[in-house]
């Protein structure tokens, strides 16, 4: 990881303070002063700040139940950040493995481990995301077949990867997809002449949403490992 990130992950310094310290020669790596904050360091390197050894906080893996009307961002924008009132520390270090729209509720996975989240978000890893979908019109009889074949979304030149549709009632379905294009579920239903009126993510991979709206928990070792393949 970059040296400035390593310093931030080991201290309470902000990124700009860490850069200042590095550029002023306060940081050494394996006994040598390093003044370039972009230098790459490994966790096994001996990194010191003003003579004190730094050890980065371990990676965090968090499951959260995102409420409607919040945004998947570390800071407030048009809507409040989903981190508000959660008391999660150092939220600036976390990123979201598959964002949800402001009006979508449900399961989000948060981490500071970019290698791990890549397994969730990259389509080639085929990680399933299951959504419960409310529709404005009754679902068409051939919808499951169409989604299995793939549909062409507006503005795209390749069809969606095969997706599984399960009909709960005429206007309520679950949809399982393995990619995460912008507004994908809403656009898939628009492509077959329907409209999503409610959207909730229930599952990612083997991890099921099991906390109340606005609440969070750390993932278990087994859940973390289930995404490493
Ligand atoms: N697809 C959407 O359209 N919106 C989401 O929030 C998630 C998936």
PDB file of C-alpha atoms and ligand atoms in Angstrom:
ATOM      1  CA  UNK A   1       0.000   0.000   0.000  1.00  0.00           C
ATOM      2  CA  UNK A   2       1.059   3.633  -0.394  1.00  0.00           C
ATOM      3  CA  UNK A   3       3.179   5.044   2.393  1.00  0.00           C
ATOM      4  CA  UNK A   4       0.720   7.844   3.253  1.00  0.00           C
ATOM      5  CA  UNK A   5      -2.084   5.264   3.520  1.00  0.00           C
ATOM      6  CA  UNK A   6       0.070   3.076   5.744  1.00  0.00           C
ATOM      7  CA  UNK A   7       0.712   6.045   8.061  1.00  0.00           C
ATOM      8  CA  UNK A   8      -3.012   6.927   8.179  1.00  0.00           C
ATOM      9  CA  UNK A   9      -3.979   3.314   8.881  1.00  0.00           C
ATOM     10  CA  UNK A  10      -1.537   3.218  11.795  1.00  0.00           C
ATOM     11  CA  UNK A  11      -2.310   6.596  13.409  1.00  0.00           C
ATOM     12  CA  UNK A  12      -5.125   9.099  13.781  1.00  0.00           C
ATOM     13  CA  UNK A  13      -3.475  11.440  11.235  1.00  0.00           C
ATOM     14  CA  UNK A  14      -5.443  12.701   8.252  1.00  0.00           C
ATOM     15  CA  UNK A  15      -4.059  11.978   4.780  1.00  0.00           C
ATOM     16  CA  UNK A  16      -2.789  15.576   4.385  1.00  0.00           C
ATOM     17  CA  UNK A  17      -1.065  15.523   7.809  1.00  0.00           C
ATOM     18  CA  UNK A  18       0.536  12.166   6.975  1.00  0.00           C
ATOM     19  CA  UNK A  19       1.867  13.618   3.705  1.00  0.00           C
ATOM     20  CA  UNK A  20       3.321  16.613   5.572  1.00  0.00           C
ATOM     21  CA  UNK A  21       5.152  14.328   8.020  1.00  0.00           C
ATOM     22  CA  UNK A  22       6.480  12.150   5.187  1.00  0.00           C
ATOM     23  CA  UNK A  23       7.661  15.108   3.095  1.00  0.00           C
ATOM     24  CA  UNK A  24       9.422  16.610   6.129  1.00  0.00           C
ATOM     25  CA  UNK A  25      11.444  13.418   6.640  1.00  0.00           C
ATOM     26  CA  UNK A  26       9.698  12.133   9.769  1.00  0.00           C
ATOM     27  CA  UNK A  27       9.003   8.694   8.287  1.00  0.00           C
ATOM     28  CA  UNK A  28      11.498   5.886   7.694  1.00  0.00           C
ATOM     29  CA  UNK A  29      11.047   2.544   5.970  1.00  0.00           C
ATOM     30  CA  UNK A  30      13.460  -0.234   6.946  1.00  0.00           C
ATOM     31  CA  UNK A  31      15.775   2.390   8.487  1.00  0.00           C
ATOM     32  CA  UNK A  32      15.826   4.777   5.474  1.00  0.00           C
ATOM     33  CA  UNK A  33      14.010   8.140   5.442  1.00  0.00           C
ATOM     34  CA  UNK A  34      11.410   8.112   2.647  1.00  0.00           C
ATOM     35  CA  UNK A  35      10.000  11.484   1.575  1.00  0.00           C
ATOM     36  CA  UNK A  36       7.763  10.307  -1.269  1.00  0.00           C
ATOM     37  CA  UNK A  37       4.267   9.603   0.062  1.00  0.00           C
ATOM     38  CA  UNK A  38       3.489   7.524  -3.041  1.00  0.00           C
ATOM     39  CA  UNK A  39       6.197   4.928  -2.237  1.00  0.00           C
ATOM     40  CA  UNK A  40       4.789   1.433  -1.880  1.00  0.00           C
ATOM     41  CA  UNK A  41       5.275  -0.341   1.434  1.00  0.00           C
ATOM     42  CA  UNK A  42       4.343  -3.815   2.568  1.00  0.00           C
ATOM     43  CA  UNK A  43       2.877  -4.655   5.970  1.00  0.00           C
ATOM     44  CA  UNK A  44       6.093  -6.550   6.757  1.00  0.00           C
ATOM     45  CA  UNK A  45       8.237  -3.391   6.293  1.00  0.00           C
ATOM     46  CA  UNK A  46       9.496  -1.606   9.421  1.00  0.00           C
ATOM     47  CA  UNK A  47       7.848   1.796   9.125  1.00  0.00           C
ATOM     48  CA  UNK A  48       8.610   4.427  11.793  1.00  0.00           C
ATOM     49  CA  UNK A  49       7.191   7.879  12.465  1.00  0.00           C
ATOM     50  CA  UNK A  50       9.505  10.078  14.535  1.00  0.00           C
ATOM     51  CA  UNK A  51      11.246   6.928  15.743  1.00  0.00           C
ATOM     52  CA  UNK A  52       8.036   5.094  16.758  1.00  0.00           C
ATOM     53  CA  UNK A  53       7.178   1.837  14.967  1.00  0.00           C
ATOM     54  CA  UNK A  54       3.858   1.945  13.137  1.00  0.00           C
ATOM     55  CA  UNK A  55       1.555  -1.033  12.726  1.00  0.00           C
ATOM     56  CA  UNK A  56      -1.559  -0.626  10.594  1.00  0.00           C
ATOM     57  CA  UNK A  57      -4.967  -1.476  12.004  1.00  0.00           C
ATOM     58  CA  UNK A  58      -6.208  -4.859  10.732  1.00  0.00           C
ATOM     59  CA  UNK A  59      -8.618  -4.815   7.799  1.00  0.00           C
ATOM     60  CA  UNK A  60     -12.305  -4.429   8.668  1.00  0.00           C
ATOM     61  CA  UNK A  61     -15.231  -6.272   7.058  1.00  0.00           C
ATOM     62  CA  UNK A  62     -18.661  -4.886   7.905  1.00  0.00           C
ATOM     63  CA  UNK A  63     -22.239  -5.754   6.973  1.00  0.00           C
ATOM     64  CA  UNK A  64     -24.769  -2.916   7.164  1.00  0.00           C
ATOM     65  CA  UNK A  65     -28.506  -2.577   6.588  1.00  0.00           C
ATOM     66  CA  UNK A  66     -28.746   0.598   4.550  1.00  0.00           C
ATOM     67  CA  UNK A  67     -31.866   2.668   5.231  1.00  0.00           C
ATOM     68  CA  UNK A  68     -33.750   4.396   2.405  1.00  0.00           C
ATOM     69  CA  UNK A  69     -32.861   8.058   1.915  1.00  0.00           C
ATOM     70  CA  UNK A  70     -29.148   7.574   2.631  1.00  0.00           C
ATOM     71  CA  UNK A  71     -26.309   7.630   0.139  1.00  0.00           C
ATOM     72  CA  UNK A  72     -23.462   5.132  -0.306  1.00  0.00           C
ATOM     73  CA  UNK A  73     -20.797   7.770   0.231  1.00  0.00           C
ATOM     74  CA  UNK A  74     -18.403   8.558   3.103  1.00  0.00           C
ATOM     75  CA  UNK A  75     -19.743  12.126   3.250  1.00  0.00           C
ATOM     76  CA  UNK A  76     -23.172  13.753   3.046  1.00  0.00           C
ATOM     77  CA  UNK A  77     -24.204  14.801  -0.448  1.00  0.00           C
ATOM     78  CA  UNK A  78     -27.780  15.327  -1.710  1.00  0.00           C
ATOM     79  CA  UNK A  79     -28.725  12.720   0.937  1.00  0.00           C
ATOM     80  CA  UNK A  80     -27.043  11.950   4.265  1.00  0.00           C
ATOM     81  CA  UNK A  81     -24.197   9.403   4.251  1.00  0.00           C
ATOM     82  CA  UNK A  82     -25.134   5.873   5.336  1.00  0.00           C
ATOM     83  CA  UNK A  83     -22.413   6.191   8.012  1.00  0.00           C
ATOM     84  CA  UNK A  84     -24.305   8.879   9.949  1.00  0.00           C
ATOM     85  CA  UNK A  85     -25.201   7.770  13.513  1.00  0.00           C
ATOM     86  CA  UNK A  86     -23.431   4.398  13.095  1.00  0.00           C
ATOM     87  CA  UNK A  87     -20.449   5.311  15.354  1.00  0.00           C
ATOM     88  CA  UNK A  88     -18.147   3.351  13.021  1.00  0.00           C
ATOM     89  CA  UNK A  89     -14.611   4.729  13.427  1.00  0.00           C
ATOM     90  CA  UNK A  90     -12.333   5.899  10.582  1.00  0.00           C
ATOM     91  CA  UNK A  91     -15.114   5.678   8.005  1.00  0.00           C
ATOM     92  CA  UNK A  92     -12.880   7.571   5.555  1.00  0.00           C
ATOM     93  CA  UNK A  93     -10.838   4.347   5.214  1.00  0.00           C
ATOM     94  CA  UNK A  94     -13.840   2.226   4.213  1.00  0.00           C
ATOM     95  CA  UNK A  95     -15.326   1.699   0.785  1.00  0.00           C
ATOM     96  CA  UNK A  96     -18.541   0.025  -0.299  1.00  0.00           C
ATOM     97  CA  UNK A  97     -18.394  -3.246  -2.235  1.00  0.00           C
ATOM     98  CA  UNK A  98     -21.320  -2.503  -4.566  1.00  0.00           C
ATOM     99  CA  UNK A  99     -23.190   0.725  -3.971  1.00  0.00           C
ATOM    100  CA  UNK A 100     -26.964   1.030  -3.659  1.00  0.00           C
ATOM    101  CA  UNK A 101     -29.065   3.954  -4.889  1.00  0.00           C
ATOM    102  CA  UNK A 102     -30.361   6.457  -2.334  1.00  0.00           C
ATOM    103  CA  UNK A 103     -33.875   4.941  -2.479  1.00  0.00           C
ATOM    104  CA  UNK A 104     -32.639   1.303  -2.288  1.00  0.00           C
ATOM    105  CA  UNK A 105     -32.467  -0.437   1.088  1.00  0.00           C
ATOM    106  CA  UNK A 106     -30.669  -3.519   2.326  1.00  0.00           C
ATOM    107  CA  UNK A 107     -27.332  -5.242   2.484  1.00  0.00           C
ATOM    108  CA  UNK A 108     -24.091  -3.366   1.932  1.00  0.00           C
ATOM    109  CA  UNK A 109     -20.604  -4.698   2.618  1.00  0.00           C
ATOM    110  CA  UNK A 110     -17.960  -2.214   3.746  1.00  0.00           C
ATOM    111  CA  UNK A 111     -14.225  -2.765   3.961  1.00  0.00           C
ATOM    112  CA  UNK A 112     -10.790  -1.231   3.677  1.00  0.00           C
ATOM    113  CA  UNK A 113      -9.451  -4.337   1.901  1.00  0.00           C
ATOM    114  CA  UNK A 114      -9.513  -3.591  -1.827  1.00  0.00           C
ATOM    115  CA  UNK A 115      -8.415  -7.091  -2.865  1.00  0.00           C
ATOM    116  CA  UNK A 116     -11.310  -8.634  -0.981  1.00  0.00           C
ATOM    117  CA  UNK A 117     -13.970  -6.281  -2.357  1.00  0.00           C
ATOM    118  CA  UNK A 118     -12.706  -6.880  -5.904  1.00  0.00           C
ATOM    119  CA  UNK A 119     -13.979 -10.479  -5.576  1.00  0.00           C
ATOM    120  CA  UNK A 120     -17.461  -9.125  -4.846  1.00  0.00           C
ATOM    121  CA  UNK A 121     -17.704  -6.447  -7.484  1.00  0.00           C
ATOM    122  CA  UNK A 122     -15.916  -7.862 -10.509  1.00  0.00           C
ATOM    123  CA  UNK A 123     -18.373  -9.728 -12.796  1.00  0.00           C
ATOM    124  CA  UNK A 124     -15.768 -12.401 -13.686  1.00  0.00           C
ATOM    125  CA  UNK A 125     -15.975 -13.710 -10.082  1.00  0.00           C
ATOM    126  CA  UNK A 126     -19.736 -14.406 -10.498  1.00  0.00           C
ATOM    127  CA  UNK A 127     -20.618 -13.248  -6.971  1.00  0.00           C
ATOM    128  CA  UNK A 128     -24.422 -13.355  -6.649  1.00  0.00           C
ATOM    129  CA  UNK A 129     -26.391 -10.327  -5.462  1.00  0.00           C
ATOM    130  CA  UNK A 130     -30.055 -10.969  -4.684  1.00  0.00           C
ATOM    131  CA  UNK A 131     -32.617  -8.169  -4.818  1.00  0.00           C
ATOM    132  CA  UNK A 132     -36.272  -8.146  -3.783  1.00  0.00           C
ATOM    133  CA  UNK A 133     -38.059  -5.977  -6.305  1.00  0.00           C
ATOM    134  CA  UNK A 134     -41.468  -4.285  -6.216  1.00  0.00           C
ATOM    135  CA  UNK A 135     -42.882  -3.511  -9.680  1.00  0.00           C
ATOM    136  CA  UNK A 136     -45.385  -1.014 -11.050  1.00  0.00           C
ATOM    137  CA  UNK A 137     -46.939  -3.580 -13.435  1.00  0.00           C
ATOM    138  CA  UNK A 138     -47.455  -7.366 -13.283  1.00  0.00           C
ATOM    139  CA  UNK A 139     -44.356  -9.243 -14.399  1.00  0.00           C
ATOM    140  CA  UNK A 140     -44.437 -10.593 -17.965  1.00  0.00           C
ATOM    141  CA  UNK A 141     -44.617 -14.358 -18.481  1.00  0.00           C
ATOM    142  CA  UNK A 142     -41.414 -14.386 -20.523  1.00  0.00           C
ATOM    143  CA  UNK A 143     -39.401 -12.162 -18.131  1.00  0.00           C
ATOM    144  CA  UNK A 144     -37.431 -15.041 -16.547  1.00  0.00           C
ATOM    145  CA  UNK A 145     -36.431 -16.302 -19.986  1.00  0.00           C
ATOM    146  CA  UNK A 146     -35.410 -12.815 -21.119  1.00  0.00           C
ATOM    147  CA  UNK A 147     -33.252 -12.221 -18.049  1.00  0.00           C
ATOM    148  CA  UNK A 148     -31.703 -15.681 -18.370  1.00  0.00           C
ATOM    149  CA  UNK A 149     -30.717 -14.818 -21.972  1.00  0.00           C
ATOM    150  CA  UNK A 150     -29.605 -11.282 -21.062  1.00  0.00           C
ATOM    151  CA  UNK A 151     -31.207  -7.953 -21.969  1.00  0.00           C
ATOM    152  CA  UNK A 152     -29.654  -4.937 -23.651  1.00  0.00           C
ATOM    153  CA  UNK A 153     -29.688  -1.943 -21.330  1.00  0.00           C
ATOM    154  CA  UNK A 154     -30.072   1.535 -22.733  1.00  0.00           C
ATOM    155  CA  UNK A 155     -26.649   2.969 -23.588  1.00  0.00           C
ATOM    156  CA  UNK A 156     -24.848  -0.400 -23.434  1.00  0.00           C
ATOM    157  CA  UNK A 157     -23.530  -2.461 -26.324  1.00  0.00           C
ATOM    158  CA  UNK A 158     -23.480  -5.884 -24.626  1.00  0.00           C
ATOM    159  CA  UNK A 159     -26.415  -7.700 -23.019  1.00  0.00           C
ATOM    160  CA  UNK A 160     -26.494  -8.315 -19.277  1.00  0.00           C
ATOM    161  CA  UNK A 161     -25.048 -11.576 -17.948  1.00  0.00           C
ATOM    162  CA  UNK A 162     -27.597 -14.350 -17.250  1.00  0.00           C
ATOM    163  CA  UNK A 163     -29.791 -13.418 -14.270  1.00  0.00           C
ATOM    164  CA  UNK A 164     -32.299 -15.510 -12.288  1.00  0.00           C
ATOM    165  CA  UNK A 165     -35.843 -14.270 -11.758  1.00  0.00           C
ATOM    166  CA  UNK A 166     -38.097 -15.750  -9.096  1.00  0.00           C
ATOM    167  CA  UNK A 167     -41.733 -14.632  -9.068  1.00  0.00           C
ATOM    168  CA  UNK A 168     -43.166 -14.056  -5.588  1.00  0.00           C
ATOM    169  CA  UNK A 169     -46.432 -12.433  -6.743  1.00  0.00           C
ATOM    170  CA  UNK A 170     -47.440 -10.578  -9.958  1.00  0.00           C
ATOM    171  CA  UNK A 171     -45.794  -7.354  -8.771  1.00  0.00           C
ATOM    172  CA  UNK A 172     -43.086  -8.763  -6.506  1.00  0.00           C
ATOM    173  CA  UNK A 173     -40.032 -10.754  -7.610  1.00  0.00           C
ATOM    174  CA  UNK A 174     -36.491 -11.573  -6.584  1.00  0.00           C
ATOM    175  CA  UNK A 175     -33.683 -11.085  -9.068  1.00  0.00           C
ATOM    176  CA  UNK A 176     -30.191 -12.593  -8.777  1.00  0.00           C
ATOM    177  CA  UNK A 177     -27.433 -10.888 -10.758  1.00  0.00           C
ATOM    178  CA  UNK A 178     -23.660 -11.269 -10.803  1.00  0.00           C
ATOM    179  CA  UNK A 179     -22.654  -7.851 -12.088  1.00  0.00           C
ATOM    180  CA  UNK A 180     -23.304  -4.328 -10.861  1.00  0.00           C
ATOM    181  CA  UNK A 181     -23.797  -1.855 -13.658  1.00  0.00           C
ATOM    182  CA  UNK A 182     -25.090   1.603 -12.771  1.00  0.00           C
ATOM    183  CA  UNK A 183     -28.798   1.296 -11.744  1.00  0.00           C
ATOM    184  CA  UNK A 184     -28.681  -2.219 -13.180  1.00  0.00           C
ATOM    185  CA  UNK A 185     -31.854  -3.688 -11.689  1.00  0.00           C
ATOM    186  CA  UNK A 186     -33.987  -0.640 -12.502  1.00  0.00           C
ATOM    187  CA  UNK A 187     -32.616  -0.588 -16.049  1.00  0.00           C
ATOM    188  CA  UNK A 188     -33.210  -4.322 -16.533  1.00  0.00           C
ATOM    189  CA  UNK A 189     -36.886  -3.966 -15.683  1.00  0.00           C
ATOM    190  CA  UNK A 190     -37.136  -0.812 -17.823  1.00  0.00           C
ATOM    191  CA  UNK A 191     -35.704  -2.894 -20.705  1.00  0.00           C
ATOM    192  CA  UNK A 192     -38.694  -5.262 -20.474  1.00  0.00           C
ATOM    193  CA  UNK A 193     -41.278  -2.493 -20.143  1.00  0.00           C
ATOM    194  CA  UNK A 194     -41.744  -2.456 -16.363  1.00  0.00           C
ATOM    195  CA  UNK A 195     -40.718  -0.055 -13.558  1.00  0.00           C
ATOM    196  CA  UNK A 196     -39.119  -0.740 -10.183  1.00  0.00           C
ATOM    197  CA  UNK A 197     -41.039   0.895  -7.328  1.00  0.00           C
ATOM    198  CA  UNK A 198     -39.089  -0.649  -4.436  1.00  0.00           C
ATOM    199  CA  UNK A 199     -35.686  -2.296  -4.266  1.00  0.00           C
ATOM    200  CA  UNK A 200     -34.005  -4.118  -1.399  1.00  0.00           C
ATOM    201  CA  UNK A 201     -30.780  -6.173  -1.454  1.00  0.00           C
ATOM    202  CA  UNK A 202     -31.154  -9.359   0.603  1.00  0.00           C
ATOM    203  CA  UNK A 203     -27.991 -11.325  -0.055  1.00  0.00           C
ATOM    204  CA  UNK A 204     -24.442 -11.004  -1.429  1.00  0.00           C
ATOM    205  CA  UNK A 205     -22.674 -14.320  -2.082  1.00  0.00           C
ATOM    206  CA  UNK A 206     -23.452 -16.461   0.970  1.00  0.00           C
ATOM    207  CA  UNK A 207     -24.005 -13.480   3.270  1.00  0.00           C
ATOM    208  CA  UNK A 208     -27.612 -12.781   4.246  1.00  0.00           C
ATOM    209  CA  UNK A 209     -28.903  -9.533   5.684  1.00  0.00           C
ATOM    210  CA  UNK A 210     -29.685 -10.256   9.336  1.00  0.00           C
ATOM    211  CA  UNK A 211     -29.590  -6.891  11.123  1.00  0.00           C
ATOM    212  CA  UNK A 212     -32.251  -4.211  11.429  1.00  0.00           C
ATOM    213  CA  UNK A 213     -32.353  -1.113   9.268  1.00  0.00           C
ATOM    214  CA  UNK A 214     -29.535   1.296  10.152  1.00  0.00           C
ATOM    215  CA  UNK A 215     -27.642  -1.368  12.142  1.00  0.00           C
ATOM    216  CA  UNK A 216     -24.339  -3.081  11.337  1.00  0.00           C
ATOM    217  CA  UNK A 217     -22.057  -5.895  12.470  1.00  0.00           C
ATOM    218  CA  UNK A 218     -18.621  -7.265  11.661  1.00  0.00           C
ATOM    219  CA  UNK A 219     -18.571 -10.266   9.311  1.00  0.00           C
ATOM    220  CA  UNK A 220     -17.545 -13.636  10.756  1.00  0.00           C
ATOM    221  CA  UNK A 221     -14.271 -15.270   9.685  1.00  0.00           C
ATOM    222  CA  UNK A 222     -16.295 -17.754   7.618  1.00  0.00           C
ATOM    223  CA  UNK A 223     -18.209 -14.991   5.841  1.00  0.00           C
ATOM    224  CA  UNK A 224     -14.971 -13.128   5.063  1.00  0.00           C
ATOM    225  CA  UNK A 225     -13.366 -16.313   3.723  1.00  0.00           C
ATOM    226  CA  UNK A 226     -16.399 -17.136   1.561  1.00  0.00           C
ATOM    227  CA  UNK A 227     -15.417 -14.325  -0.848  1.00  0.00           C
ATOM    228  CA  UNK A 228     -11.785 -15.400  -1.192  1.00  0.00           C
ATOM    229  CA  UNK A 229     -11.687 -17.734  -4.180  1.00  0.00           C
TER     230      UNK A 229
HETATM  231  N1  LIG B   1     -29.692  -1.812  -9.158  1.00  0.00           N
HETATM  232  C1  LIG B   1     -30.319  -0.612  -9.112  1.00  0.00           C
HETATM  233  O1  LIG B   1     -30.966  -0.206 -10.051  1.00  0.00           O
HETATM  234  N2  LIG B   1     -30.209   0.111  -7.981  1.00  0.00           N
HETATM  235  C2  LIG B   1     -29.532  -0.300  -6.882  1.00  0.00           C
HETATM  236  O2  LIG B   1     -29.505   0.395  -5.870  1.00  0.00           O
HETATM  237  C3  LIG B   1     -28.907  -1.557  -6.949  1.00  0.00           C
HETATM  238  C4  LIG B   1     -28.996  -2.288  -8.099  1.00  0.00           C
END
